[in-house]
Coordinates of C-alpha atoms in Angstrom, one line a residue:
X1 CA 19.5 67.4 -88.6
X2 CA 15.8 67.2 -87.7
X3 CA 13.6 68.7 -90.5
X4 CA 11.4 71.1 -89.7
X5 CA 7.6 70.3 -89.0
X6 CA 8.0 66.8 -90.9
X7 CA 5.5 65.3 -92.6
X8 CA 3.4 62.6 -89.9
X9 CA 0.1 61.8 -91.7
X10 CA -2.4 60.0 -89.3
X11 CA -2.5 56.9 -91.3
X12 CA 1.1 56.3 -90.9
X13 CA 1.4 55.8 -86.8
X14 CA -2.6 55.3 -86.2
X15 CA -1.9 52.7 -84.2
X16 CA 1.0 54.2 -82.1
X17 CA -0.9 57.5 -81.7
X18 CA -4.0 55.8 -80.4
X19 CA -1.8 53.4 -77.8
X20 CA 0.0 56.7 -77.0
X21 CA -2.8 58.9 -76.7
X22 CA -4.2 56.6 -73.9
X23 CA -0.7 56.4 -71.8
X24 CA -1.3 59.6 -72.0
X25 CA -4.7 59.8 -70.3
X26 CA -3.7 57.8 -67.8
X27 CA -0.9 59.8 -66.5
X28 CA -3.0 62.9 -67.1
X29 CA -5.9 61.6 -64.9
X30 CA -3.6 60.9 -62.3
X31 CA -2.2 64.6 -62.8
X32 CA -5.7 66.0 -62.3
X33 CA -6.4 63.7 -59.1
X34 CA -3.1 65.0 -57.4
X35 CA -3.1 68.4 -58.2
X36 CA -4.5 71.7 -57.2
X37 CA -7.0 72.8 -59.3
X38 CA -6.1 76.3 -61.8
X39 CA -8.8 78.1 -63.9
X40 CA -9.5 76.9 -67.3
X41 CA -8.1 73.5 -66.2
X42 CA -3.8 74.7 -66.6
X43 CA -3.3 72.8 -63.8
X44 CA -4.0 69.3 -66.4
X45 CA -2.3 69.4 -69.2
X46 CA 1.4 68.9 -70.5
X47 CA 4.6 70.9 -70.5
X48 CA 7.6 69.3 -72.9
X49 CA 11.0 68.9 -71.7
X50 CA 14.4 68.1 -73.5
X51 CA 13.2 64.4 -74.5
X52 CA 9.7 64.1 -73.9
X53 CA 6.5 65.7 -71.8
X54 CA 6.6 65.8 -68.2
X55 CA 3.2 65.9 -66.0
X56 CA 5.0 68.4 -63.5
X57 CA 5.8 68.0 -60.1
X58 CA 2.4 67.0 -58.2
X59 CA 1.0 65.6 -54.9
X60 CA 1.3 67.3 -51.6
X61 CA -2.1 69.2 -51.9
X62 CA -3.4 65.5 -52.2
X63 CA -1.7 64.1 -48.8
X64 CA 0.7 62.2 -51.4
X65 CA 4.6 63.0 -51.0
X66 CA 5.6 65.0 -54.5
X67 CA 6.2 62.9 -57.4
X68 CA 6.4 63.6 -61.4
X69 CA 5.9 61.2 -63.8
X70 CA 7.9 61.9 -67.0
X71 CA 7.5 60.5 -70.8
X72 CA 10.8 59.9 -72.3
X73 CA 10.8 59.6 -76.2
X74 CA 14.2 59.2 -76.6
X75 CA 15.1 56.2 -74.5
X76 CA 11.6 55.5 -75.2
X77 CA 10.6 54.5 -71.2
X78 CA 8.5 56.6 -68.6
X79 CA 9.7 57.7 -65.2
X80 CA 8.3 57.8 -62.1
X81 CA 10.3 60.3 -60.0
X82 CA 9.9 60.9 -55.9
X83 CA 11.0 64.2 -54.2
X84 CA 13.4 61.7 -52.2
X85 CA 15.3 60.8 -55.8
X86 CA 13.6 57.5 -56.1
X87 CA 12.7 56.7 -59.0
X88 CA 11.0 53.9 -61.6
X89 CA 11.0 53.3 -64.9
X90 CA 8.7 51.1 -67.4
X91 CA 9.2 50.6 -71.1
X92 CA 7.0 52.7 -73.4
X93 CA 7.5 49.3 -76.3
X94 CA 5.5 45.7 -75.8
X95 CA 2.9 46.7 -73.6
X96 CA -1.1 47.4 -74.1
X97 CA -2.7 50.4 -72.2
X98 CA -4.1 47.7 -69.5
X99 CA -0.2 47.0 -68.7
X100 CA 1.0 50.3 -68.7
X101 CA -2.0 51.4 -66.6
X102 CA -1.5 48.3 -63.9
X103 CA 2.2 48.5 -63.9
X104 CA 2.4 52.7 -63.6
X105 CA -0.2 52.1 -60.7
X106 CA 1.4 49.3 -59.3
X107 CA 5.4 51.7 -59.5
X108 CA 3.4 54.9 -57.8
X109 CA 2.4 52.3 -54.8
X110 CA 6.5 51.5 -54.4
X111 CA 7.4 55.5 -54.1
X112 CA 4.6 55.8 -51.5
X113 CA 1.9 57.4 -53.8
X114 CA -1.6 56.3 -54.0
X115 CA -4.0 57.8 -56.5
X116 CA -7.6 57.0 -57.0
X117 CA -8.9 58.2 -60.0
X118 CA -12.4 59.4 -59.8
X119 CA -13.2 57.7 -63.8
X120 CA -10.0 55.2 -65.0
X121 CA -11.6 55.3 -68.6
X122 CA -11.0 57.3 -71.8
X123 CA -11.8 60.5 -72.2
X124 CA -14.0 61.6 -75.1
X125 CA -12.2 58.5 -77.0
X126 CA -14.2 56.0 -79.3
X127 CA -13.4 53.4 -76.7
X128 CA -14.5 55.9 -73.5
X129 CA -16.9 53.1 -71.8
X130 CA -13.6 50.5 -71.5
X131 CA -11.7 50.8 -68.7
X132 CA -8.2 51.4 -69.2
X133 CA -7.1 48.3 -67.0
X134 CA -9.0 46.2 -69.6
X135 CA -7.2 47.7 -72.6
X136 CA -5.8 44.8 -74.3
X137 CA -6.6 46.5 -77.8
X138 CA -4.2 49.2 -77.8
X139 CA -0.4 47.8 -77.6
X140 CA 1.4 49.5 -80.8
X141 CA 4.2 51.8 -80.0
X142 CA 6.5 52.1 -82.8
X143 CA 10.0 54.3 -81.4
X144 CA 10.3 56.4 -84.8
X145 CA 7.0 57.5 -85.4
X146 CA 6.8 58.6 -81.2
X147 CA 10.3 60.3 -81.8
X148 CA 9.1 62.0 -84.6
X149 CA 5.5 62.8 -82.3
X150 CA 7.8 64.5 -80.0
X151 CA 9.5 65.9 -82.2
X152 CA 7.1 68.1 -84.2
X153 CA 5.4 69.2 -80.9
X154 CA 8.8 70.9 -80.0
X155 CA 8.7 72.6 -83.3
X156 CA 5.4 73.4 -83.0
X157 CA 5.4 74.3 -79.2
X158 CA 8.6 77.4 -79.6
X159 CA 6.2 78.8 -82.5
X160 CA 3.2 79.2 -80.6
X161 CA 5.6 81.0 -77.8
X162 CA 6.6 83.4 -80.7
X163 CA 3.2 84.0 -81.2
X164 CA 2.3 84.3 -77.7
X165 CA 4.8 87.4 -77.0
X166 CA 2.6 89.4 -79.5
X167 CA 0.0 89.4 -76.5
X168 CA 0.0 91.0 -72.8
X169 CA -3.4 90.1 -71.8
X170 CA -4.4 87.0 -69.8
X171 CA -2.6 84.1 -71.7
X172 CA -2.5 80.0 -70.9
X173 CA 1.0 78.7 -71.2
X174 CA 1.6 76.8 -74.3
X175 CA 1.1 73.5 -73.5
X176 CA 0.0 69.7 -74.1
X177 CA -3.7 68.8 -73.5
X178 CA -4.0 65.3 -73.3
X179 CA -7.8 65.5 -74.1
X180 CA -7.3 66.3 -77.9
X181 CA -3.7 65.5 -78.0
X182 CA -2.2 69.0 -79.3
X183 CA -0.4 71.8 -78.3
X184 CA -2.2 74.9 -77.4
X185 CA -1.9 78.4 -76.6
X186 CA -5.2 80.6 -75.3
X187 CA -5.6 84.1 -75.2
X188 CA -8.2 85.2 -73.2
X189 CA -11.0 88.6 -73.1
X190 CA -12.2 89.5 -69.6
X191 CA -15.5 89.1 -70.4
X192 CA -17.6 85.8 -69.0
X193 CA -19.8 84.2 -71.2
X194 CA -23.1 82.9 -70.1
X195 CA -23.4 79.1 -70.6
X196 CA -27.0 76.9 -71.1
X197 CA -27.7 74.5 -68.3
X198 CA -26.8 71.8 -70.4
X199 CA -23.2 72.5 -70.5
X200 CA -20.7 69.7 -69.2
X201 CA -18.4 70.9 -66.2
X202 CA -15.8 70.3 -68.8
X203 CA -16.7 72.7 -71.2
X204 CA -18.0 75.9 -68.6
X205 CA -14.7 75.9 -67.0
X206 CA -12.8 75.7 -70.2
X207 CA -14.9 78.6 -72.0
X208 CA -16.1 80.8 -69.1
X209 CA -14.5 83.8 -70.7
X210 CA -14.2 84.7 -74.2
X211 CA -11.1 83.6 -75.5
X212 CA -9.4 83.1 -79.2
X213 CA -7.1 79.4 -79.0
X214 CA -4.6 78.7 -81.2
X215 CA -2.1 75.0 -81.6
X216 CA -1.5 72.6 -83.1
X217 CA -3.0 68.9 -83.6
X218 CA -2.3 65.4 -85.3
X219 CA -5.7 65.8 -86.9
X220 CA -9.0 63.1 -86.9
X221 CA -11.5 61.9 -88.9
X222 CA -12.6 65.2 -90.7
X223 CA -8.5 66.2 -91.0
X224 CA -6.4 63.1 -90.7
X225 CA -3.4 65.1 -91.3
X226 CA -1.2 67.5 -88.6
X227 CA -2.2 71.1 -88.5
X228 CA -2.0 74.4 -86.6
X229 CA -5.5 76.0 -85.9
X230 CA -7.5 78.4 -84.6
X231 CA -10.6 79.2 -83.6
X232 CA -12.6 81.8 -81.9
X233 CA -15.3 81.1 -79.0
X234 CA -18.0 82.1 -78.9
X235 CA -17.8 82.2 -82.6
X236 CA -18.7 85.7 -83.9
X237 CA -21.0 85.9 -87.4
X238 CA -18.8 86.4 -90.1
X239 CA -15.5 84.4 -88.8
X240 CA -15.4 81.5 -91.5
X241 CA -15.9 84.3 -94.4
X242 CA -12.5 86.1 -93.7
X243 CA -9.2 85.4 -95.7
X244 CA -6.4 83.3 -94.3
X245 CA -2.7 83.1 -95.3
X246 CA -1.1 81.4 -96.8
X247 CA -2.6 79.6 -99.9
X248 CA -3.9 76.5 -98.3
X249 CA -5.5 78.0 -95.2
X250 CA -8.7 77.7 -94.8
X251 CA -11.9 77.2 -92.6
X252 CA -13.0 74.1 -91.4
X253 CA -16.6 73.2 -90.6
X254 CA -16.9 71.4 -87.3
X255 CA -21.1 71.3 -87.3
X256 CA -21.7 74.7 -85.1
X257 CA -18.7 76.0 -85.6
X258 CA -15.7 76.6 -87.3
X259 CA -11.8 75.8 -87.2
X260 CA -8.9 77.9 -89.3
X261 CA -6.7 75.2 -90.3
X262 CA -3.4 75.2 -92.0
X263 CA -2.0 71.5 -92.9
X264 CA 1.1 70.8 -92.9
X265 CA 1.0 69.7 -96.6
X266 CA -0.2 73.3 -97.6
X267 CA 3.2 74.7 -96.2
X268 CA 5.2 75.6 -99.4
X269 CA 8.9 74.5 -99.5
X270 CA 11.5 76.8 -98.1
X271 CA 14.1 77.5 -95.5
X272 CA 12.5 77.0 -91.6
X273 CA 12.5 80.6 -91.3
X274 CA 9.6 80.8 -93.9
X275 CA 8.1 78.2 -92.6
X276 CA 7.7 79.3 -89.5
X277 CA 7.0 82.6 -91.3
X278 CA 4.3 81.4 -92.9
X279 CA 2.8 79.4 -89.7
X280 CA 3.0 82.8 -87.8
X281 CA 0.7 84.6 -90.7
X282 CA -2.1 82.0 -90.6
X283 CA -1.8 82.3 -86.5
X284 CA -2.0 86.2 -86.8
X285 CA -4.6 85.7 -89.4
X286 CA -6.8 83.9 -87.7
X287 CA -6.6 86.2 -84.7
X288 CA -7.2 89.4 -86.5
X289 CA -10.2 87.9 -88.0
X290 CA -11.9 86.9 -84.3
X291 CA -10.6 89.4 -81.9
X292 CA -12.2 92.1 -84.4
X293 CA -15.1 90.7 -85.2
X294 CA -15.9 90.1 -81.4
X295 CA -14.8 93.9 -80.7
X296 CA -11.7 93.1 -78.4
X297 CA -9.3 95.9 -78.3
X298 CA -6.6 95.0 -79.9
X299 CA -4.2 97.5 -79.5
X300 CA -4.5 97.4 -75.6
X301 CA -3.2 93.7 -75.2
X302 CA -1.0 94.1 -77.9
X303 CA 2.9 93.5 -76.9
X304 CA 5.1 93.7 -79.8
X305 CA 8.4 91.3 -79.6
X306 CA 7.0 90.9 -76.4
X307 CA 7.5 94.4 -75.2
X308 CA 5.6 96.6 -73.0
X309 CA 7.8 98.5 -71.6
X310 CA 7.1 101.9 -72.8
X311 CA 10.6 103.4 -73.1
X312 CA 11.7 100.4 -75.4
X313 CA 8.2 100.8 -77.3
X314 CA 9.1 104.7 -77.9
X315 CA 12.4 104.3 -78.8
X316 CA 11.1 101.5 -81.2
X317 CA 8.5 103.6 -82.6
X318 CA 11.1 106.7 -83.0
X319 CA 13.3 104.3 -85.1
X320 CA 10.9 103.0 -87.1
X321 CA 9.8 107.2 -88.0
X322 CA 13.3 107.4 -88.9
X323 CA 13.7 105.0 -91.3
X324 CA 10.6 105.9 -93.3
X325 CA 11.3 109.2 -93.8

């Protein structure tokens, strides 16, 4: 039996998740060279399959033949897959992020695929300046603690799709941003928010419309513990003075802004239904509090279950008269 959302404090695979998170950036770079380009960047990140994450099919709009590259946390080993059922594998155990970047770059040149990427560094890492080809550093990759990595996100990830039915507006898929290393689910306002000429590319794609995010992370330096948050943007007055549930939320200042957080640790101990019970609240929580206080209209993108089909909503509504009366 796996236990549900386990505890995986950052001290205890610190150097597996920073060798991991870099793999990662490689094969996500390489992802955003050979694919088409999707508002708010959904064509980058992410998606998790049955024993690891998988970049997605990709190339053709880049002259490339298709290909997916595929993390494997089970047999602990990534894949390089061709449309033509070639395919490559390299150990994700023994290697530093200069081998795994050479060796990944050298098995895409086999299959026919050649990639430049436009910046082979880090991004927004401590290391960010190093290129990853010169990455001797990061080389620790212990199998339990990426099991476990996998894991959690999988818990994680079906929660944040329970949540996501509650909402029939414009919605990102829940998925894996390689960038901050969590799992993440958007919901969006159709309004577009005026950025300063200062603003990185980065950042006026990612917020050029109002949106409320919620996911989940491994945490940093202000939280080095996994948590689910959520936080508004732009960042109405009044968000970090609303209540969360349950006991153990809280707000989190991030210097300009603030971040609902609820730890892992602060989830009481009970069955995985009140777990997840409890992880929905917080989520729900932390949406009430920003979608009113930015005025959207709640009950318009609201979906129930995942319902908008206004015969089932009616008959739901008739039954629900019923029963209180």
């Amino acid at each position: 039996m796996v236990e549900m959302l386990p505890s995986i404090p950052l001290s205890a695979w610190a150097g597996t998740q920073q060798t991991l998170h870099r793999y990662l950036q490689v094969v996500g770079k390489i992802r955003l060279a050979a694919s088409q380009r999707r508002n708010h960047w959904w064509n980058v990140p992410f998606h998790l399959t049955g024993r690891g994450v998988t970049s997605r099919p990709m190339g053709q709009v880049d002259g490339n033949p298709i290909f997916t590259i595929d993390f494997d946390f089970v047999s602990h080993e990534l894949a390089v897959h061709s449309l033509d059922g070639e395919r490559i594998t390299l150990p994700l155990a023994g290697r530093s992020v200069a081998s795994f970047y050479t060796e990944l770059m050298e098995a895409l040149r086999d299959i026919g695929v050649t990639v430049r990427l436009e910046h082979p560094h880090p991004f927004d890492l401590t290391d960010a300046g190093r290129p990853f080809a010169e990455d001797t550093e990061h080389a620790s990759y212990d199998p339990a603690m990426a099991l476990r990595y996998w894991q959690t996100l999988s818990q994680a990830m079906l929660i944040l799709e329970e949540f996501a039915a509650g909402f029939s507006g414009k919605v990102s898929p829940v998925h894996h941003f390689w960038h901050t290393f969590d799992v993440a689910h958007t919901r969006f306002r159709d309004r577009a928010v005026e950025q300063g000429p200062s603003t990185d590319p980065v950042t006026r794609e990612a917020y050029s419309r109002e949106v409320i995010s919620s996911g989940f992370w491994f945490g940093d330096k202000s939280l080095p513990e996994p948590a689910f948050y959520s936080y508004t943007s732009p960042e109405p007055p009044g968000l970090a003075e609303t209540r969360l549930h349950p006991t153990g939320a809280r707000w989190l200042d991030r210097g300009g802004s603030h971040l609902a957080v609820l730890p892992l640790s602060a989830l009481a101990p009970g069955s995985d239904a009140q777990r997840c019970g409890a992880v929905l609240q917080f989520l729900g929580d932390a949406y009430q509090a920003g979608a009113v206080l930015a005025g959207w209209d709640i009950d318009r993108y609201a979906s129930p279950g995942g319902v908008t089909d206004p015969v089932l909503l009616g008959a739901a509504s008739g039954r629900l008269a019923a029963s209180t009366t």
